[in-house]
PDB file of C-alpha atoms and ligand atoms in Angstrom:
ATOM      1  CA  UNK P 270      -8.077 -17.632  -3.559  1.00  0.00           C
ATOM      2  CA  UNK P 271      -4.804 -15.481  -5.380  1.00  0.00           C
ATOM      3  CA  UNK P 272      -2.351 -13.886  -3.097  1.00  0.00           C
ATOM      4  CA  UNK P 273      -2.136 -10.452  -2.070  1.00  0.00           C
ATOM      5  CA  UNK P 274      -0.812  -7.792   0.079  1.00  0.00           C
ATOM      6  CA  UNK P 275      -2.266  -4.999   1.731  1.00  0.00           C
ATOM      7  CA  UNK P 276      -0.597  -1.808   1.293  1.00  0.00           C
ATOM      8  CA  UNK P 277      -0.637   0.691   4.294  1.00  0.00           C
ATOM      9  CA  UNK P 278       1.944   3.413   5.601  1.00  0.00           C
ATOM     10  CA  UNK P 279       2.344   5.993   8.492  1.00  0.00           C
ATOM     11  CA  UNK P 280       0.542   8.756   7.379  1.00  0.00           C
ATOM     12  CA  UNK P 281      -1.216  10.251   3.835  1.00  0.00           C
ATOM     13  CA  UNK P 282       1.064  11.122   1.176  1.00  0.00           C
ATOM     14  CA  UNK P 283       3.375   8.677   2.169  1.00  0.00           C
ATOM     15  CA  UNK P 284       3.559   6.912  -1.232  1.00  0.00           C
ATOM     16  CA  UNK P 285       1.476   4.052  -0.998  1.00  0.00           C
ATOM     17  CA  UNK P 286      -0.030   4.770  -4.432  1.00  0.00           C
ATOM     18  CA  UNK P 287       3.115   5.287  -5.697  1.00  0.00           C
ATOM     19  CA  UNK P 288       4.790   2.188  -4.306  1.00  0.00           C
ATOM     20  CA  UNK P 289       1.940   0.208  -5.078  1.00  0.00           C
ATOM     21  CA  UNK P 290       1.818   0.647  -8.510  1.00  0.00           C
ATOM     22  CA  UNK P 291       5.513   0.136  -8.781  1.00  0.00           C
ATOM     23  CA  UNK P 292       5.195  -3.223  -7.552  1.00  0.00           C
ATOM     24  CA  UNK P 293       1.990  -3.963  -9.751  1.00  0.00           C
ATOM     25  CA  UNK P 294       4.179  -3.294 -12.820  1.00  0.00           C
ATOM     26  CA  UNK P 295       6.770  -5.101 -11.576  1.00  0.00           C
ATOM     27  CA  UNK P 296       4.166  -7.930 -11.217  1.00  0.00           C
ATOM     28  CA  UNK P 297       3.099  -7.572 -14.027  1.00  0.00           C
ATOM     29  CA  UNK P 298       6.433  -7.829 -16.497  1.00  0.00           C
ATOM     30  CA  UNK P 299       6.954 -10.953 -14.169  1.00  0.00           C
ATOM     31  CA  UNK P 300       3.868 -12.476 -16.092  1.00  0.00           C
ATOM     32  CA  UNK P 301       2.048 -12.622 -13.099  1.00  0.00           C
ATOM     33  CA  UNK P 302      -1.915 -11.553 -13.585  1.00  0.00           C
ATOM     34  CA  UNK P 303      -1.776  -8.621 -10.885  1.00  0.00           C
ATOM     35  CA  UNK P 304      -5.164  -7.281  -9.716  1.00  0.00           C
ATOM     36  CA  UNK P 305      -4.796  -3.757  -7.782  1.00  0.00           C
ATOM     37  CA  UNK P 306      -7.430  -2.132  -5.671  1.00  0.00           C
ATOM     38  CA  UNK P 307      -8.293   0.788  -3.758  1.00  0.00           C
ATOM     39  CA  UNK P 308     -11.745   0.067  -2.102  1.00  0.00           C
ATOM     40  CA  UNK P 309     -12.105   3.274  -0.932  1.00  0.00           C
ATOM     41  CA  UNK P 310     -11.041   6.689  -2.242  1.00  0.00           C
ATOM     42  CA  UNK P 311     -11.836  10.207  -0.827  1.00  0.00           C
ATOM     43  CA  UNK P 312     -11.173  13.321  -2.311  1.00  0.00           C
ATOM     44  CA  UNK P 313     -11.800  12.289  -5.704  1.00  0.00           C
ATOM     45  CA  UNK P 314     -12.903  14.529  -8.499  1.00  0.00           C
ATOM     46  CA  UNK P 315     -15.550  14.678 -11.570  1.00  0.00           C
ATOM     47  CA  UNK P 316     -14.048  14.496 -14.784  1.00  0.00           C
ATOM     48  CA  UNK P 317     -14.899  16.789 -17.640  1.00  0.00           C
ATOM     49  CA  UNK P 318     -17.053  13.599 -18.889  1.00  0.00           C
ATOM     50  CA  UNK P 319     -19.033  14.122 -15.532  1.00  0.00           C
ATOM     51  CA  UNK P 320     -17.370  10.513 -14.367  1.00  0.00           C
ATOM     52  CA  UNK P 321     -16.203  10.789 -10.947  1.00  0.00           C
ATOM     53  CA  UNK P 322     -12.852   9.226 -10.363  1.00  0.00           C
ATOM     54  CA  UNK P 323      -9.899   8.695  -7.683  1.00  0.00           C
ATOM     55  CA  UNK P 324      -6.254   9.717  -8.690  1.00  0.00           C
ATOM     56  CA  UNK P 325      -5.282   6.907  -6.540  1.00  0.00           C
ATOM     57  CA  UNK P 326      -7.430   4.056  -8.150  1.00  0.00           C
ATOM     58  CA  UNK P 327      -6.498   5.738 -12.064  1.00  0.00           C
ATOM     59  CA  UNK P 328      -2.676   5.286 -11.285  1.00  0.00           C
ATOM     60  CA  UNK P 329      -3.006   1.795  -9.747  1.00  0.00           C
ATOM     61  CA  UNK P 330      -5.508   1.150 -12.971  1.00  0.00           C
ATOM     62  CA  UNK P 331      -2.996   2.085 -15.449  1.00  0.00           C
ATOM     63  CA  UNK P 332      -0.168   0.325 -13.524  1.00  0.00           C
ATOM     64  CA  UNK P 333      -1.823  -2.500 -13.662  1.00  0.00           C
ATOM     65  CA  UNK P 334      -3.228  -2.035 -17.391  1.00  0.00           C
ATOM     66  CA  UNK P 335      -7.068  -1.986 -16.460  1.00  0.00           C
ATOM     67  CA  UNK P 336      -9.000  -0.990 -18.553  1.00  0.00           C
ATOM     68  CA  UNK P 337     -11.840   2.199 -17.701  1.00  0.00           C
ATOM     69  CA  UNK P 338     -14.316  -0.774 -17.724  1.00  0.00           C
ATOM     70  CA  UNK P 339     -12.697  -2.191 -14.186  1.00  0.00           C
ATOM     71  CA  UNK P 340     -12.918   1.344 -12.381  1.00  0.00           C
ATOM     72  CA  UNK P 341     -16.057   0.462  -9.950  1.00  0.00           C
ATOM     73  CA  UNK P 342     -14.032  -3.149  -9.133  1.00  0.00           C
ATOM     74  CA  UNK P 343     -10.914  -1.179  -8.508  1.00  0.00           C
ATOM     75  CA  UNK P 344     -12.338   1.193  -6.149  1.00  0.00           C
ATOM     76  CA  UNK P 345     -15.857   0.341  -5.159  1.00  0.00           C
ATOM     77  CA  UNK P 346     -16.213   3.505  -3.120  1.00  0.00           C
ATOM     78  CA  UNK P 347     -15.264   6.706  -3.755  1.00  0.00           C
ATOM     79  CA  UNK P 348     -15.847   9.976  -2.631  1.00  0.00           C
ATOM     80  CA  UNK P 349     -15.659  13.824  -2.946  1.00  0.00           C
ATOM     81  CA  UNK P 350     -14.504  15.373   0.111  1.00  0.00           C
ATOM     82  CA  UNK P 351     -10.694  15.152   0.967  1.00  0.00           C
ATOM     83  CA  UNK P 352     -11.420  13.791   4.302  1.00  0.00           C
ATOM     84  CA  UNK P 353     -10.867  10.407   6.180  1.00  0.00           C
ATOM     85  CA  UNK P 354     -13.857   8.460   4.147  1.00  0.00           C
ATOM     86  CA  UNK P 355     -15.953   7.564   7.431  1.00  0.00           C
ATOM     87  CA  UNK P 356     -16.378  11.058   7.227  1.00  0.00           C
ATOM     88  CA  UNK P 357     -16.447  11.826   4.022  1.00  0.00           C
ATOM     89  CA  UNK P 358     -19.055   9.487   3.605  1.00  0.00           C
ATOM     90  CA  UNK P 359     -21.536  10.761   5.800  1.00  0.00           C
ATOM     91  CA  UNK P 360     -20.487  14.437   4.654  1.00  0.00           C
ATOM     92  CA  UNK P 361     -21.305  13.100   1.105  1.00  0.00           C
ATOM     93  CA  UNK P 362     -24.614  11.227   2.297  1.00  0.00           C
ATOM     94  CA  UNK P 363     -23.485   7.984   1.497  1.00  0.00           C
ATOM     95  CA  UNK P 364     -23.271   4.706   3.662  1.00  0.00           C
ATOM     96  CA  UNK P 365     -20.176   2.312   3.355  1.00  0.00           C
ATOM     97  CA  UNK P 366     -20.734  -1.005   3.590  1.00  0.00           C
ATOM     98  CA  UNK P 367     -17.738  -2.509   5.142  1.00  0.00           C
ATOM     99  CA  UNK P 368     -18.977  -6.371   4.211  1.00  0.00           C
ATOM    100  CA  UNK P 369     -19.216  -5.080   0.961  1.00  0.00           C
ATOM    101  CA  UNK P 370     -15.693  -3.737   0.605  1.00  0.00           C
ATOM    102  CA  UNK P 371     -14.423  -7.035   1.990  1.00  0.00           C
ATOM    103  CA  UNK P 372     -16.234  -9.029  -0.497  1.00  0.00           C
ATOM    104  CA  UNK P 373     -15.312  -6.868  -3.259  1.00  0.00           C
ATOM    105  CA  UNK P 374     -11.804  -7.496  -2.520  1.00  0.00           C
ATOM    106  CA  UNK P 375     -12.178 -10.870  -2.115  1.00  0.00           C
ATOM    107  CA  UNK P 376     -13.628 -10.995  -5.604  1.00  0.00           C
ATOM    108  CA  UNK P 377     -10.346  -9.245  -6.663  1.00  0.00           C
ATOM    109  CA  UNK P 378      -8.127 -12.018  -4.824  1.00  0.00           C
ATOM    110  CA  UNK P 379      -9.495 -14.837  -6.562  1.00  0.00           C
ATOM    111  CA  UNK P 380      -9.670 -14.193 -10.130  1.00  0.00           C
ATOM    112  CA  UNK P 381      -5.955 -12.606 -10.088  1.00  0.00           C
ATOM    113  CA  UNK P 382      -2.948 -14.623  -8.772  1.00  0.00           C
ATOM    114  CA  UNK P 383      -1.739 -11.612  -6.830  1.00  0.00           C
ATOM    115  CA  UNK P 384      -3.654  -8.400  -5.513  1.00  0.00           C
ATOM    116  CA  UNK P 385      -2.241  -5.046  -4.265  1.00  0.00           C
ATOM    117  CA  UNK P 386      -4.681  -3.542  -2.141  1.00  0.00           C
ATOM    118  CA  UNK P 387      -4.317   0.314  -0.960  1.00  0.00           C
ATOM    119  CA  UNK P 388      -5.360   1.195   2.188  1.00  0.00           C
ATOM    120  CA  UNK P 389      -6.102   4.943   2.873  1.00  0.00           C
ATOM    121  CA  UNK P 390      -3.778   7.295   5.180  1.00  0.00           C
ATOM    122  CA  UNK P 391      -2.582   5.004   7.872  1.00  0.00           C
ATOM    123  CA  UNK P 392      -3.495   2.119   9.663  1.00  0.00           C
ATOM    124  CA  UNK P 393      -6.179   3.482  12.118  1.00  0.00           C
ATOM    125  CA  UNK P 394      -8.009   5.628   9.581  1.00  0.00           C
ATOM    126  CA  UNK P 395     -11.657   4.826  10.032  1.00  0.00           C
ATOM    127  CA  UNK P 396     -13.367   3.583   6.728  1.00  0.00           C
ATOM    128  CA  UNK P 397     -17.000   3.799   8.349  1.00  0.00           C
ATOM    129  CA  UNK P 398     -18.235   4.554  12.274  1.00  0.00           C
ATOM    130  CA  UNK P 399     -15.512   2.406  14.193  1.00  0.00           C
ATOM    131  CA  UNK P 400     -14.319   0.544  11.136  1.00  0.00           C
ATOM    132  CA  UNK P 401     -10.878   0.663  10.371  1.00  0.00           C
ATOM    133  CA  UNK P 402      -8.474   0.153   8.000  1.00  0.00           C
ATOM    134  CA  UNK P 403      -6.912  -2.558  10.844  1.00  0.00           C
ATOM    135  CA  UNK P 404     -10.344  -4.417  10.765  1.00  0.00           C
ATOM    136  CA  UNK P 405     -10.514  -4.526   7.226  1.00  0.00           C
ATOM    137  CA  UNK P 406      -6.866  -6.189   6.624  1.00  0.00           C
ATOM    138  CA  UNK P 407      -7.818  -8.675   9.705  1.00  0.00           C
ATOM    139  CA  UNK P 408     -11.417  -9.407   7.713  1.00  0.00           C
ATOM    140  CA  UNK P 409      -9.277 -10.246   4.483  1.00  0.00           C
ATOM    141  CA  UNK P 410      -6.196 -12.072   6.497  1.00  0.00           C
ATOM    142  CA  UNK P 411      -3.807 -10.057   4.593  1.00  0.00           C
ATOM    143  CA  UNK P 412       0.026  -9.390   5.574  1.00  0.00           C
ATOM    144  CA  UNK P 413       0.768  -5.947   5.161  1.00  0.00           C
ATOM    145  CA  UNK P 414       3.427  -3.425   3.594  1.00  0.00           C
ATOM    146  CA  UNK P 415       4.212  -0.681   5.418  1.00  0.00           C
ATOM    147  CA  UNK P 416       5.447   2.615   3.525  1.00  0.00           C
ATOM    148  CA  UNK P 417       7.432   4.794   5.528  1.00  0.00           C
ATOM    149  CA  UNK P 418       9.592   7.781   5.158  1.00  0.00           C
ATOM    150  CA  UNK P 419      13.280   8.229   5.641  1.00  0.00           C
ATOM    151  CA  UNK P 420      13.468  11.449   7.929  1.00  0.00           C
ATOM    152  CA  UNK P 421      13.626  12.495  11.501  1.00  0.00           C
ATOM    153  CA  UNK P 422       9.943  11.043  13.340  1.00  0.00           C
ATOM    154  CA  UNK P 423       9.703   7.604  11.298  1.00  0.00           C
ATOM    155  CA  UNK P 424      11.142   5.559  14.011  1.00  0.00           C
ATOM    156  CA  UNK P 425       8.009   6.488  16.351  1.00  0.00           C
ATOM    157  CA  UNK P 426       5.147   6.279  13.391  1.00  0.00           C
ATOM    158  CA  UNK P 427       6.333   2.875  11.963  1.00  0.00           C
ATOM    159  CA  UNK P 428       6.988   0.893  15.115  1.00  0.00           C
ATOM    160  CA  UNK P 429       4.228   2.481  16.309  1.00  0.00           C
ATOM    161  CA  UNK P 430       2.295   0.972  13.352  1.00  0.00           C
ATOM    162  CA  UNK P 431       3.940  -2.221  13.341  1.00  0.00           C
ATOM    163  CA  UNK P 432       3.313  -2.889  17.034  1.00  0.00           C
ATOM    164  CA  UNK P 433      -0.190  -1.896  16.321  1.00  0.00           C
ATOM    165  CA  UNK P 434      -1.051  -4.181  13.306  1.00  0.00           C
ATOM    166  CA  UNK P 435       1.234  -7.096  15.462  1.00  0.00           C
ATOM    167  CA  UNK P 436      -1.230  -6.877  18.253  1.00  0.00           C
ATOM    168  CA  UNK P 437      -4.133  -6.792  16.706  1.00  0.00           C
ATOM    169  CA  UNK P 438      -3.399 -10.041  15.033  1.00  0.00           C
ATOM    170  CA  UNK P 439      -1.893  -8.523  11.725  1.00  0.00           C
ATOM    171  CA  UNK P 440       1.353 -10.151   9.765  1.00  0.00           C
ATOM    172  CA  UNK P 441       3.791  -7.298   8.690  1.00  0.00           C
ATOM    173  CA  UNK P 442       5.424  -8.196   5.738  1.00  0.00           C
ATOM    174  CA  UNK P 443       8.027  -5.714   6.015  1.00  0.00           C
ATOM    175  CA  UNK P 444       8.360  -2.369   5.534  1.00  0.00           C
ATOM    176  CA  UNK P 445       9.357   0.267   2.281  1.00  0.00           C
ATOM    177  CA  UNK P 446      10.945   3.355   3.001  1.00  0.00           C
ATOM    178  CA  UNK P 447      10.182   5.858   0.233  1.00  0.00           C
ATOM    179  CA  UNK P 448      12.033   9.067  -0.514  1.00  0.00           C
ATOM    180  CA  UNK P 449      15.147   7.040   0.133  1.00  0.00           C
ATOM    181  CA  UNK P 450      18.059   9.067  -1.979  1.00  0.00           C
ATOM    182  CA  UNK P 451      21.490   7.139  -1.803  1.00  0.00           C
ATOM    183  CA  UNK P 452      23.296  10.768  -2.724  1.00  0.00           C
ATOM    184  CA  UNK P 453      21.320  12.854   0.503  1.00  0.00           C
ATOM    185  CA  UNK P 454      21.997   9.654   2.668  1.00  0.00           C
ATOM    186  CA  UNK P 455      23.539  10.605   6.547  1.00  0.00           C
ATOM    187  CA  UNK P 456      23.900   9.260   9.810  1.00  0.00           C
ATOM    188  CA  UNK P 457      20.253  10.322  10.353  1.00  0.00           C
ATOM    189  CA  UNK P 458      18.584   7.795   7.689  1.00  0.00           C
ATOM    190  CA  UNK P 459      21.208   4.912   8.510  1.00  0.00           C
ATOM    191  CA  UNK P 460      20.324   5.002  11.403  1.00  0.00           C
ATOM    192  CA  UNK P 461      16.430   5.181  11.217  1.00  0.00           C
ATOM    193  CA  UNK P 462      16.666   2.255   9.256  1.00  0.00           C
ATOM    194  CA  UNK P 463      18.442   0.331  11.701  1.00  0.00           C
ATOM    195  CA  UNK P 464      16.346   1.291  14.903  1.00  0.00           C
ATOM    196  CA  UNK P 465      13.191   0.349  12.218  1.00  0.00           C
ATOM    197  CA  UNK P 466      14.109  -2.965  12.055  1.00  0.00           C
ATOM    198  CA  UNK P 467      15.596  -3.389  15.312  1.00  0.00           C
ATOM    199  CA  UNK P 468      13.024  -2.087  17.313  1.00  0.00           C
ATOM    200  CA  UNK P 469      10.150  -2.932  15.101  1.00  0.00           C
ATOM    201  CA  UNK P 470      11.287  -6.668  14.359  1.00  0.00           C
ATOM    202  CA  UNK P 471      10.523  -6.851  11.074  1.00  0.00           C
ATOM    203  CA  UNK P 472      12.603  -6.279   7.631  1.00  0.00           C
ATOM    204  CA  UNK P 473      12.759  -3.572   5.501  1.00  0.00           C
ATOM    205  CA  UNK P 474      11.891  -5.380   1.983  1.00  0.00           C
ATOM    206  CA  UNK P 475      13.292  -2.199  -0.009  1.00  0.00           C
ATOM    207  CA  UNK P 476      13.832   2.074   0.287  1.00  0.00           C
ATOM    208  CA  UNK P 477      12.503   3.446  -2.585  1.00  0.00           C
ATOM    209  CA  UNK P 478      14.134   6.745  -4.765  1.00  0.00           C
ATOM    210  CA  UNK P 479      12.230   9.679  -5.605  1.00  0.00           C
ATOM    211  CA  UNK P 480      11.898   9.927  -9.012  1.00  0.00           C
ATOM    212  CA  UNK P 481      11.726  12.741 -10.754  1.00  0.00           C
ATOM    213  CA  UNK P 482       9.788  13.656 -13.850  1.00  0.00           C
ATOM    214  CA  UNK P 483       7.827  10.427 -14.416  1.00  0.00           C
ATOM    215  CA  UNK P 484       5.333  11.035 -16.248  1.00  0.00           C
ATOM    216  CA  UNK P 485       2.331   8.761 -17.421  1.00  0.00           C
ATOM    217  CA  UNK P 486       2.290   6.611 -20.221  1.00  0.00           C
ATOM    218  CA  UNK P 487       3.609   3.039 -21.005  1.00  0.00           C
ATOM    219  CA  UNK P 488       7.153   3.759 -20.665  1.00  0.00           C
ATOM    220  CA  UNK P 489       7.087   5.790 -17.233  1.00  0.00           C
ATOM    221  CA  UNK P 490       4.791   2.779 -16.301  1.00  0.00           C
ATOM    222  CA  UNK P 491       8.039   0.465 -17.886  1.00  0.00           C
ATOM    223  CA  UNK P 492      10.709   2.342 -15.639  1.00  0.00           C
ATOM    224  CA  UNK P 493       8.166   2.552 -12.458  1.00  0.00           C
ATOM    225  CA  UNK P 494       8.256  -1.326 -12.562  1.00  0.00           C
ATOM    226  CA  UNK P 495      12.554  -1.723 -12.927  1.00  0.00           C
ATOM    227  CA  UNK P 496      12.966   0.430 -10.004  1.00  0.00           C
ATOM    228  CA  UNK P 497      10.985  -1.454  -8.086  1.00  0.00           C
ATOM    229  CA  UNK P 498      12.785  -4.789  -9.057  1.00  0.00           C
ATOM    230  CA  UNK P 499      15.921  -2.971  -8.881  1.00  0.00           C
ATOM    231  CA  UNK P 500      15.006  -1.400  -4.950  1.00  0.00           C
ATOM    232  CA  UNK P 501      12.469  -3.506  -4.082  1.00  0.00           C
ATOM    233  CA  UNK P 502      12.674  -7.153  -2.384  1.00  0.00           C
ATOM    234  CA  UNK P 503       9.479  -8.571  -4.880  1.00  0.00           C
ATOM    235  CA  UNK P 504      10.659 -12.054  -4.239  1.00  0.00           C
ATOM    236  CA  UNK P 505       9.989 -11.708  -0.308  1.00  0.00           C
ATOM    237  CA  UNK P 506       6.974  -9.479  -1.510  1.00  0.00           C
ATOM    238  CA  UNK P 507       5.585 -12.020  -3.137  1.00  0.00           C
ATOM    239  CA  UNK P 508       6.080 -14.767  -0.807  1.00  0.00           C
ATOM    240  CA  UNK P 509       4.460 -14.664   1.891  1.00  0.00           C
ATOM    241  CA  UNK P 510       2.741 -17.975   2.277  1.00  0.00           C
ATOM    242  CA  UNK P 511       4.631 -19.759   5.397  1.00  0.00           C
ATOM    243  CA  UNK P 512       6.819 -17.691   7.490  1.00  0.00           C
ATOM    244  CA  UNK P 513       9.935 -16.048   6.200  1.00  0.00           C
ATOM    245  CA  UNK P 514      13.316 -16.158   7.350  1.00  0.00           C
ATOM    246  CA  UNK P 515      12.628 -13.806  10.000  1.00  0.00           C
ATOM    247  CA  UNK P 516      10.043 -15.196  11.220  1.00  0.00           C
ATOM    248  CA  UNK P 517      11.355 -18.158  11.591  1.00  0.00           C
ATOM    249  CA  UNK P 518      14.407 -17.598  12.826  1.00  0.00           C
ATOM    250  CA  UNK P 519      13.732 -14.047  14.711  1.00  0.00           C
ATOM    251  CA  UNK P 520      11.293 -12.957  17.950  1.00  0.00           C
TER     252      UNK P 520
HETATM  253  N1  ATP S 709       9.241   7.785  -4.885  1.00  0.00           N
HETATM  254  C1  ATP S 709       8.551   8.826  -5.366  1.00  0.00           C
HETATM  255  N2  ATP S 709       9.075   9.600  -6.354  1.00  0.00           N
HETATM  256  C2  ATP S 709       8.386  10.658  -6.840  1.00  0.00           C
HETATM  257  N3  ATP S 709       7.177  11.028  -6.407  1.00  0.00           N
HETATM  258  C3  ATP S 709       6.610  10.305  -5.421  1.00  0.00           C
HETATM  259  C4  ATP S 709       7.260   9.168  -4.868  1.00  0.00           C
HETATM  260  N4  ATP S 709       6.455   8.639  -3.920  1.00  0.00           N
HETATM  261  C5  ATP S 709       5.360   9.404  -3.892  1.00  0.00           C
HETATM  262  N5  ATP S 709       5.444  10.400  -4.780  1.00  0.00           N
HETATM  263  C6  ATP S 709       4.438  11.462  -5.009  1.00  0.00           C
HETATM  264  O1  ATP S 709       4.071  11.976  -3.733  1.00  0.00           O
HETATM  265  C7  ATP S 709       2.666  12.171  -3.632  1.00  0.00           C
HETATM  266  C8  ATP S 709       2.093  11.287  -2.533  1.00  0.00           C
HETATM  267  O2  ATP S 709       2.298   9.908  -2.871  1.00  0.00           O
HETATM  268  P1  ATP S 709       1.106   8.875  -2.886  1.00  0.00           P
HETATM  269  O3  ATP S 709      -0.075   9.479  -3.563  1.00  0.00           O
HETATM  270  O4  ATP S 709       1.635   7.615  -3.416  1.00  0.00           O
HETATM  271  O5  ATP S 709       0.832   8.807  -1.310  1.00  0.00           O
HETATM  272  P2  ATP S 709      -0.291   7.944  -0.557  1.00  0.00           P
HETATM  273  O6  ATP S 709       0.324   7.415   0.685  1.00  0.00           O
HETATM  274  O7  ATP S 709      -0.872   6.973  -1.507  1.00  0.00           O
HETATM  275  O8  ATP S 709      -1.363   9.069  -0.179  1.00  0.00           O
HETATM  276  P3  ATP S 709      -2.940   8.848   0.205  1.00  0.00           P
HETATM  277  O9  ATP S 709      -2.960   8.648   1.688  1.00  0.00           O
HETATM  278  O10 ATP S 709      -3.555  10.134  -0.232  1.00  0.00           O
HETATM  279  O11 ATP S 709      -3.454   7.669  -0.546  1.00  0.00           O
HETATM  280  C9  ATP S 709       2.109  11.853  -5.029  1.00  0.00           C
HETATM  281  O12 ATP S 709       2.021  13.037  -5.773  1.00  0.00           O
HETATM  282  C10 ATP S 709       3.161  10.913  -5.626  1.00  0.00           C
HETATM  283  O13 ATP S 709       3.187  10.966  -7.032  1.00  0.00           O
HETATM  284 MG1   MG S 710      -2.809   6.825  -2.190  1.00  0.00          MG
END
């Protein structure tokens, strides 16, 4: 079985998609055979070539350089309505298999040597009936990544989501803060960041810039990928095999 890391955050719109797809690139002009995956997507849309397709699981795709071809392994299940996909699903009349997802994902892990795998919203969002995103990370014993944001209300909704994913048997990798900009920096971030990792006991692997007028394409792809070697901890990322440092050495 490859490695792989689960990618989940405090809310939608975080930047998991984002941030994941920065590190597949990264991955990737490493040499390393990076599968990505999004096993389910909601509020997806028909193409003019009456294909129906997730924004989420076509950015990870193209980080990642799949081909169309691998859209169904990508993202096994995805859906219409913009709502939380248990939901969505039975809004859109169609029944998730969660054994399925797993399996799909486990398919992904073993034929690539490292898999990103997006969650959707946060870490409670139910996938189908009482199924949730938690359950699915414990079913495929991946640590996870938690993308945050630098503002006033992260400390709550990421040690909220760390303690969460700690007791229900989950490993936390560490955590990403995105929307991190070194220039707008103040008291207010600094310190965010420090009660993060003081009160939630884990490290924060990276804080992420906004970038501004990337657009897609090979090159955007190119710069997506240094930014996240240049901001990003990919080495402790990568590794997470054995305990780290902090877990060996912290709570
Ligand atoms: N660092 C960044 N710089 C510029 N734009 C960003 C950055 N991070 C995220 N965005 C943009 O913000 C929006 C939300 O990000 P993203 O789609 O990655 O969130 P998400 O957590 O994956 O949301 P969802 O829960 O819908 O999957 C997107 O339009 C994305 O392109
Ligand atoms: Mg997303």
């Amino acid at each position: 079985m490859g490695r792989g890391i689960f990618i989940t955050a405090t809310d939608t719109d975080i930047g998991k998609t984002y941030i994941s797809g920065a590190i597949a690139v990264a991955l990737r002009l490493r040499g390393i055979n990076t599968g990505v995956m999004k096993p389910v997507a909601s509020g997806a849309v028909y193409g003019e070539d009456g294909i129906l397709r997730s924004e989420d699981a076509s950015f990870l795709m193209e980080a990642a350089a799949f081909s169309e071809a691998s859209r169904q392994e990508v993202n096994p299940v995805c859906l219409v309505p913009a709502l939380t996909p248990a939901v969505a699903a039975v809004e859109s009349g169609t029944v998730i298999e969660p054994k399925q997802l797993v399996k799909a994902c486990k398919s992904m892990l073993r034929k690539k040597e490292f898999t990103i795998i997006e969650g959707v919203g946060g870490i409670l969002a139910p996938i189908w009936e009482d199924y949730l995103v938690a359950d699915m990370v414990r079913d495929l014993a991946l640590p996870v990544l938690v993308i945050t944001r630098p503002n006033l209300g992260t400390i709550n909704h990421t040690v909220l989501t760390v303690d969460y994913a700690q007791r229900h048997g989950i490993q936390v990798r560490g955590i990403i803060v995105n929307h991190w900009n070194q220039e707008q920096i103040s008291v207010k971030e600094r310190s965010n960041l420090e009660y993060i990792e003081r009160l939630g006991k884990v490290p924060v692997l990276g804080t992420f810039p906004t970038v501004a007028g990337l657009v897609a394409g090979k090159q955007a792809m190119r710069q997506l990928g240094d930014l996240a070697e240049q901001h990003l901890a990919i080495d402790r990322i990568l590794c997470f095999e054995g305990r780290d440092e902090y877990d060996r050495h912290g709570a």
